[in-house]
PDB file of C-alpha atoms in Angstrom:
ATOM      1  CA  SER D  22     -22.601  44.509 -12.897  1.00 38.00           C
ATOM      2  CA  SER D  23     -23.654  40.897 -13.257  1.00 38.00           C
ATOM      3  CA  LEU D  24     -22.884  39.082 -16.496  1.00 42.00           C
ATOM      4  CA  ASP D  25     -26.083  37.067 -16.032  1.00 42.00           C
ATOM      5  CA  SER D  26     -28.614  39.804 -16.638  1.00 39.00           C
ATOM      6  CA  SER D  27     -31.465  37.323 -16.986  1.00 38.00           C
ATOM      7  CA  GLY D  28     -30.833  35.930 -13.519  1.00 41.00           C
ATOM      8  CA  ILE D  29     -31.332  32.307 -14.596  1.00 40.00           C
ATOM      9  CA  GLY D  30     -27.895  30.995 -13.666  1.00 41.00           C
ATOM     10  CA  LEU D  31     -26.355  30.935 -17.130  1.00 42.00           C
ATOM     11  CA  ASP D  32     -23.338  33.121 -16.410  1.00 44.00           C
ATOM     12  CA  GLY D  33     -19.869  31.571 -16.620  1.00 43.00           C
ATOM     13  CA  PRO D  34     -19.348  30.817 -12.899  1.00 43.00           C
ATOM     14  CA  SER D  35     -22.772  29.200 -12.583  1.00 39.00           C
ATOM     15  CA  LEU D  36     -22.046  26.883 -15.478  1.00 36.00           C
ATOM     16  CA  TRP D  37     -18.390  26.154 -14.832  1.00 39.00           C
ATOM     17  CA  GLY D  38     -18.357  26.239 -11.051  1.00 45.00           C
ATOM     18  CA  SER D  39     -15.358  26.879  -8.867  1.00 48.00           C
ATOM     19  CA  GLY D  40     -13.471  25.290  -6.004  1.00 49.00           C
ATOM     20  CA  MET D  41     -15.122  22.132  -4.729  1.00 46.00           C
ATOM     21  CA  ASP D  42     -18.111  22.398  -7.120  1.00 46.00           C
ATOM     22  CA  LEU D  43     -17.259  22.275 -10.809  1.00 46.00           C
ATOM     23  CA  GLY D  44     -20.714  23.430 -11.925  1.00 40.00           C
ATOM     24  CA  PRO D  45     -23.269  21.786 -14.246  1.00 34.00           C
ATOM     25  CA  ALA D  46     -21.217  22.387 -17.386  1.00 31.00           C
ATOM     26  CA  SER D  47     -18.606  19.911 -16.150  1.00 39.00           C
ATOM     27  CA  MET D  48     -18.892  16.247 -17.076  1.00 44.00           C
ATOM     28  CA  ASP D  49     -17.039  15.300 -13.884  1.00 64.00           C
ATOM     29  CA  ASP D  50     -18.542  13.578 -10.867  1.00 76.00           C
ATOM     30  CA  HIS D  51     -20.060  16.058  -8.407  1.00 81.00           C
ATOM     31  CA  SER D  52     -19.910  13.757  -5.370  1.00 88.00           C
ATOM     32  CA  ALA D  53     -18.002  14.548  -2.185  1.00 89.00           C
ATOM     33  CA  ALA D  54     -15.638  11.663  -2.981  1.00 89.00           C
ATOM     34  CA  ALA D  55     -14.848  13.187  -6.381  1.00 91.00           C
ATOM     35  CA  ALA D  56     -14.272  16.592  -4.820  1.00 92.00           C
ATOM     36  CA  GLU D  57     -11.923  15.049  -2.246  1.00 92.00           C
ATOM     37  CA  TRP D  58      -9.891  13.358  -4.956  1.00 94.00           C
ATOM     38  CA  ARG D  59      -9.895  16.352  -7.311  1.00 92.00           C
ATOM     39  CA  THR D  60      -8.650  18.764  -4.656  1.00 93.00           C
ATOM     40  CA  GLY D  61      -5.998  16.366  -3.353  1.00 92.00           C
ATOM     41  CA  VAL D  62      -7.393  16.020   0.172  1.00 93.00           C
ATOM     42  CA  SER D  63      -8.319  12.349  -0.214  1.00 94.00           C
ATOM     43  CA  PRO D  64      -5.953  10.326   2.024  1.00 95.00           C
ATOM     44  CA  GLU D  65      -5.342   7.950  -0.878  1.00 97.00           C
ATOM     45  CA  HIS D  66      -3.809  10.811  -2.865  1.00 94.00           C
ATOM     46  CA  SER D  67      -0.615  10.478  -0.820  1.00 95.00           C
ATOM     47  CA  ARG D  68      -0.216   6.921  -2.146  1.00 97.00           C
ATOM     48  CA  PHE D  69      -1.701   7.107  -5.653  1.00 97.00           C
ATOM     49  CA  SER D  70      -1.503   9.737  -8.376  1.00 95.00           C
ATOM     50  CA  ARG D  71      -4.485   8.602 -10.439  1.00 95.00           C
ATOM     51  CA  LEU D  72      -7.601   6.454 -10.373  1.00 95.00           C
ATOM     52  CA  GLY D  73      -7.727   2.864 -11.555  1.00 94.00           C
ATOM     53  CA  ALA D  74     -10.523   1.011 -13.310  1.00 93.00           C
ATOM     54  CA  GLY D  75     -12.512   0.793 -10.072  1.00 92.00           C
ATOM     55  CA  GLY D  76     -12.823   4.555  -9.841  1.00 95.00           C
ATOM     56  CA  LEU D  77     -12.901   6.770  -6.770  1.00 96.00           C
ATOM     57  CA  PRO D  78     -12.180   5.766  -3.182  1.00 96.00           C
ATOM     58  CA  THR D  79     -15.495   4.985  -1.482  1.00 94.00           C
ATOM     59  CA  SER D  80     -16.512   4.043   2.035  1.00 94.00           C
ATOM     60  CA  ALA D  81     -16.876   0.413   0.941  1.00 95.00           C
ATOM     61  CA  GLY D  82     -13.464   0.440  -0.739  1.00 96.00           C
ATOM     62  CA  ARG D  83     -11.834   1.935   2.319  1.00 96.00           C
ATOM     63  CA  ARG D  84     -13.438  -0.656   4.585  1.00 97.00           C
ATOM     64  CA  LEU D  85     -12.156  -3.415   2.312  1.00 97.00           C
ATOM     65  CA  ALA D  86      -8.634  -1.963   2.262  1.00 98.00           C
ATOM     66  CA  LEU D  87      -8.583  -1.749   6.058  1.00 98.00           C
ATOM     67  CA  GLU D  88      -9.957  -5.274   6.462  1.00 98.00           C
ATOM     68  CA  LEU D  89      -7.385  -6.712   4.050  1.00 98.00           C
ATOM     69  CA  SER D  90      -4.558  -4.716   5.609  1.00 98.00           C
ATOM     70  CA  SER D  91      -5.392  -6.307   8.941  1.00 97.00           C
ATOM     71  CA  GLY D  92      -5.971  -9.838   7.683  1.00 97.00           C
ATOM     72  CA  LEU D  93      -2.843  -9.995   5.517  1.00 98.00           C
ATOM     73  CA  ALA D  94      -0.555  -7.769   7.608  1.00 98.00           C
ATOM     74  CA  CYS D  95       1.670 -10.601   8.839  1.00 98.00           C
ATOM     75  CA  ARG D  96       2.308 -11.994   5.352  1.00 97.00           C
ATOM     76  CA  ALA D  97       3.006  -8.572   3.871  1.00 98.00           C
ATOM     77  CA  CYS D  98       5.252  -7.576   6.787  1.00 98.00           C
ATOM     78  CA  GLN D  99       7.259 -10.791   6.636  1.00 98.00           C
ATOM     79  CA  HIS D 100       7.766 -10.437   2.905  1.00 98.00           C
ATOM     80  CA  MET D 101       9.056  -6.881   3.348  1.00 98.00           C
ATOM     81  CA  LEU D 102      11.513  -7.918   6.048  1.00 98.00           C
ATOM     82  CA  ASN D 103      12.706 -10.787   3.833  1.00 97.00           C
ATOM     83  CA  GLU D 104      13.300  -8.229   1.089  1.00 97.00           C
ATOM     84  CA  MET D 105      15.242  -5.977   3.426  1.00 97.00           C
ATOM     85  CA  TRP D 106      17.392  -8.801   4.759  1.00 96.00           C
ATOM     86  CA  ALA D 107      18.162 -10.003   1.231  1.00 95.00           C
ATOM     87  CA  ASN D 108      19.164  -6.508   0.097  1.00 95.00           C
ATOM     88  CA  LEU D 109      21.477  -5.458   2.941  1.00 95.00           C
ATOM     89  CA  THR D 110      25.096  -6.597   2.842  1.00 94.00           C
ATOM     90  CA  GLU D 111      25.178  -6.168   6.612  1.00 93.00           C
ATOM     91  CA  PRO D 112      21.910  -5.563   8.527  1.00 94.00           C
ATOM     92  CA  SER D 113      23.208  -3.095  11.118  1.00 95.00           C
ATOM     93  CA  ASN D 114      21.141  -0.696  13.212  1.00 97.00           C
ATOM     94  CA  LEU D 115      21.977   2.140  10.812  1.00 97.00           C
ATOM     95  CA  SER D 116      21.471   0.216   7.569  1.00 97.00           C
ATOM     96  CA  MET D 117      18.098  -1.220   8.637  1.00 97.00           C
ATOM     97  CA  ARG D 118      16.842   2.160   9.809  1.00 98.00           C
ATOM     98  CA  ARG D 119      17.961   3.765   6.569  1.00 97.00           C
ATOM     99  CA  TRP D 120      16.253   1.048   4.497  1.00 97.00           C
ATOM    100  CA  LEU D 121      12.964   1.188   6.390  1.00 97.00           C
ATOM    101  CA  SER D 122      13.031   4.990   6.536  1.00 96.00           C
ATOM    102  CA  ASN D 123      12.428   5.096   2.785  1.00 96.00           C
ATOM    103  CA  GLY D 124       8.802   4.848   3.865  1.00 97.00           C
ATOM    104  CA  CYS D 125       5.987   2.480   3.049  1.00 98.00           C
ATOM    105  CA  VAL D 126       4.918   4.154  -0.192  1.00 97.00           C
ATOM    106  CA  ASP D 127       8.363   3.692  -1.731  1.00 97.00           C
ATOM    107  CA  LEU D 128       8.967   0.250  -0.209  1.00 98.00           C
ATOM    108  CA  VAL D 129       5.640  -1.239  -1.275  1.00 98.00           C
ATOM    109  CA  ARG D 130       5.921   0.108  -4.811  1.00 97.00           C
ATOM    110  CA  ARG D 131       9.515  -1.015  -5.274  1.00 97.00           C
ATOM    111  CA  HIS D 132       9.632  -4.338  -3.430  1.00 97.00           C
ATOM    112  CA  GLN D 133       6.075  -5.609  -3.812  1.00 98.00           C
ATOM    113  CA  PHE D 134       4.111  -4.093  -6.715  1.00 97.00           C
ATOM    114  CA  ARG D 135       7.024  -3.928  -9.152  1.00 96.00           C
ATOM    115  CA  LYS D 136       7.945  -7.531  -8.409  1.00 97.00           C
ATOM    116  CA  GLY D 137       4.421  -8.767  -9.027  1.00 97.00           C
ATOM    117  CA  TRP D 138       3.308  -9.142  -5.419  1.00 98.00           C
ATOM    118  CA  GLN D 139      -0.354  -8.349  -4.926  1.00 97.00           C
ATOM    119  CA  VAL D 140      -3.413  -8.791  -2.768  1.00 98.00           C
ATOM    120  CA  THR D 141      -5.915 -10.733  -4.833  1.00 97.00           C
ATOM    121  CA  SER D 142      -8.981 -12.949  -4.611  1.00 97.00           C
ATOM    122  CA  GLU D 143      -7.844 -15.020  -7.603  1.00 95.00           C
ATOM    123  CA  GLY D 144      -5.634 -18.095  -7.384  1.00 93.00           C
ATOM    124  CA  CYS D 145      -5.856 -18.389  -3.599  1.00 95.00           C
ATOM    125  CA  ASP D 146      -7.147 -21.993  -3.691  1.00 93.00           C
ATOM    126  CA  GLY D 147      -9.076 -21.386  -0.488  1.00 86.00           C
ATOM    127  CA  ALA D 148      -5.997 -20.379   1.498  1.00 92.00           C
ATOM    128  CA  GLY D 149      -5.686 -16.836   2.786  1.00 95.00           C
ATOM    129  CA  TYR D 150      -7.857 -14.328   4.594  1.00 97.00           C
ATOM    130  CA  ARG D 151     -11.636 -14.529   4.383  1.00 96.00           C
ATOM    131  CA  THR D 152     -13.383 -11.153   4.432  1.00 96.00           C
ATOM    132  CA  ALA D 153     -16.788 -10.498   5.956  1.00 94.00           C
ATOM    133  CA  ASP D 154     -18.550 -11.209   2.652  1.00 95.00           C
ATOM    134  CA  GLY D 155     -16.946 -14.664   2.445  1.00 96.00           C
ATOM    135  CA  THR D 156     -14.371 -13.862  -0.240  1.00 96.00           C
ATOM    136  CA  VAL D 157     -10.922 -15.394   0.283  1.00 97.00           C
ATOM    137  CA  TRP D 158      -8.021 -13.029  -0.409  1.00 98.00           C
ATOM    138  CA  CYS D 159      -4.327 -13.818  -0.429  1.00 98.00           C
ATOM    139  CA  PHE D 160      -0.948 -12.182  -0.860  1.00 98.00           C
ATOM    140  CA  LEU D 161       0.892 -13.803  -3.731  1.00 97.00           C
ATOM    141  CA  GLN D 162       3.311 -13.117  -6.555  1.00 97.00           C
ATOM    142  CA  ASP D 163       2.509 -13.043 -10.247  1.00 96.00           C
ATOM    143  CA  VAL D 164       5.710 -12.350 -12.172  1.00 95.00           C
ATOM    144  CA  LEU D 165       3.634 -11.918 -15.330  1.00 95.00           C
ATOM    145  CA  ALA D 166       1.470  -9.185 -13.812  1.00 95.00           C
ATOM    146  CA  GLU D 167       1.153  -6.121 -16.022  1.00 96.00           C
ATOM    147  CA  VAL D 168       2.587  -3.855 -13.321  1.00 96.00           C
ATOM    148  CA  VAL D 169       5.911  -5.705 -13.600  1.00 96.00           C
ATOM    149  CA  ARG D 170       6.201  -4.543 -17.211  1.00 96.00           C
ATOM    150  CA  LYS D 171       4.535  -1.183 -16.576  1.00 96.00           C
ATOM    151  CA  PRO D 172       5.613   0.024 -13.101  1.00 95.00           C
ATOM    152  CA  ASP D 173       3.601   3.223 -13.532  1.00 96.00           C
ATOM    153  CA  LEU D 174       0.446   1.143 -12.943  1.00 96.00           C
ATOM    154  CA  ALA D 175       1.395   1.099  -9.258  1.00 96.00           C
ATOM    155  CA  GLN D 176       0.209   4.719  -9.229  1.00 97.00           C
ATOM    156  CA  GLU D 177      -3.413   3.722  -9.971  1.00 97.00           C
ATOM    157  CA  TYR D 178      -5.719   3.587  -6.953  1.00 97.00           C
ATOM    158  CA  ASP D 179      -7.308   0.284  -6.054  1.00 97.00           C
ATOM    159  CA  PRO D 180      -8.477  -0.873  -2.588  1.00 98.00           C
ATOM    160  CA  ALA D 181      -6.474  -4.117  -2.791  1.00 97.00           C
ATOM    161  CA  LYS D 182      -3.323  -2.177  -3.630  1.00 98.00           C
ATOM    162  CA  ASP D 183      -4.030   0.287  -0.850  1.00 98.00           C
ATOM    163  CA  ALA D 184      -4.258  -2.625   1.583  1.00 98.00           C
ATOM    164  CA  LEU D 185      -0.502  -3.245   1.161  1.00 98.00           C
ATOM    165  CA  PHE D 186       0.363   0.361   1.953  1.00 98.00           C
ATOM    166  CA  LEU D 187      -1.869   0.269   5.030  1.00 98.00           C
ATOM    167  CA  ALA D 188      -0.456  -3.102   6.138  1.00 98.00           C
ATOM    168  CA  CYS D 189       3.069  -1.712   5.913  1.00 98.00           C
ATOM    169  CA  GLU D 190       2.150   1.436   7.845  1.00 98.00           C
ATOM    170  CA  ARG D 191       0.401  -0.414  10.667  1.00 98.00           C
ATOM    171  CA  THR D 192       3.327  -2.813  11.154  1.00 98.00           C
ATOM    172  CA  LEU D 193       6.727  -1.563  10.020  1.00 98.00           C
ATOM    173  CA  GLY D 194       5.813   2.108   9.821  1.00 97.00           C
ATOM    174  CA  ALA D 195       4.313   2.275  13.297  1.00 98.00           C
ATOM    175  CA  ASN D 196       6.876   0.001  14.968  1.00 98.00           C
ATOM    176  CA  LEU D 197      10.166   0.745  13.224  1.00 98.00           C
ATOM    177  CA  ASP D 198      12.196   1.113  16.433  1.00 98.00           C
ATOM    178  CA  ARG D 199      10.797  -2.098  17.943  1.00 98.00           C
ATOM    179  CA  VAL D 200      11.392  -4.067  14.746  1.00 98.00           C
ATOM    180  CA  VAL D 201      15.017  -2.970  14.356  1.00 98.00           C
ATOM    181  CA  ALA D 202      15.756  -3.690  18.018  1.00 98.00           C
ATOM    182  CA  PHE D 203      14.179  -7.145  17.732  1.00 98.00           C
ATOM    183  CA  LEU D 204      16.119  -8.050  14.589  1.00 97.00           C
ATOM    184  CA  LEU D 205      19.426  -6.971  16.109  1.00 96.00           C
ATOM    185  CA  LYS D 206      18.811  -8.894  19.319  1.00 96.00           C
ATOM    186  CA  GLN D 207      17.289 -12.054  17.871  1.00 95.00           C
ATOM    187  CA  ARG D 208      19.251 -12.676  14.680  1.00 92.00           C
ATOM    188  CA  GLN D 209      21.253 -15.433  16.483  1.00 88.00           C
ATOM    189  CA  GLY D 210      23.558 -16.419  13.665  1.00 85.00           C
ATOM    190  CA  THR D 211      21.248 -15.489  10.802  1.00 90.00           C
ATOM    191  CA  TRP D 212      23.706 -14.284   8.193  1.00 92.00           C
ATOM    192  CA  ALA D 213      23.189 -11.242   6.017  1.00 88.00           C
ATOM    193  CA  MET D 214      21.144 -12.163   2.900  1.00 91.00           C
ATOM    194  CA  GLN D 215      20.215 -15.528   4.469  1.00 91.00           C
ATOM    195  CA  ARG D 216      16.496 -16.350   4.323  1.00 90.00           C
ATOM    196  CA  ASN D 217      15.041 -17.192   7.730  1.00 94.00           C
ATOM    197  CA  GLU D 218      11.239 -17.309   7.703  1.00 95.00           C
ATOM    198  CA  ARG D 219      10.913 -18.039  11.411  1.00 95.00           C
ATOM    199  CA  PHE D 220      13.120 -15.059  12.255  1.00 95.00           C
ATOM    200  CA  THR D 221      11.263 -12.520  10.109  1.00 97.00           C
ATOM    201  CA  GLY D 222       7.876 -13.997  11.019  1.00 97.00           C
ATOM    202  CA  SER D 223       8.643 -13.614  14.720  1.00 97.00           C
ATOM    203  CA  ALA D 224       9.773 -10.038  14.159  1.00 98.00           C
ATOM    204  CA  CYS D 225       6.460  -9.193  12.504  1.00 98.00           C
ATOM    205  CA  ALA D 226       4.360 -10.928  15.149  1.00 98.00           C
ATOM    206  CA  GLN D 227       6.243  -9.809  18.266  1.00 98.00           C
ATOM    207  CA  ALA D 228       7.740  -6.442  17.293  1.00 98.00           C
ATOM    208  CA  ALA D 229       5.583  -5.176  14.423  1.00 98.00           C
ATOM    209  CA  CYS D 230       2.363  -6.408  16.097  1.00 98.00           C
ATOM    210  CA  CYS D 231       1.044  -7.666  12.759  1.00 97.00           C
ATOM    211  CA  ASP D 232      -1.717  -9.752  14.297  1.00 92.00           C
ATOM    212  CA  ALA D 233      -2.973  -7.030  16.630  1.00 82.00           C
TER     213      ALA D 233
END
């Protein structure tokens, strides 16, 4: 028998909800975006464990992340290859594959966020990538950023943070074999741990297709 004998929707399930709909008794957001996040099917859930101050992923936020990931892909890619080259005692085929195979989520968190690298619209001084709304964004380092002291903040969703994950995936993630082959063939005397901006920049442009 029904627990809601009056038939006015005041039984437990009607109030509390279930599955995708939490019901009117919940103080949570009832939107599709909230349901996506809550049930773990949001694509951002694979990169972030909780929401930041900006709240849920939205269509506008996703468009911004994609736009930034395209516009700043070459800078972010080159920085990551510089990090790899500086961290390998000998950049062999095996060692580079092993390093890059850690995956973009781990690499971006460890070598960019936790070292204060970020995509931001502050401090760019007019240099960087201009989005459709006219805002100039850049990829720069702030060693005093809070995430440097509190690495767990890298787990908080934000479209600008997501842009770095997407930039990594579209370049190094999608072109790992091409990038490793290029670096092995073109290193031409570049020593292990030696910084060579032209070398890593060429690898990102020609092998990782960062400007595609």
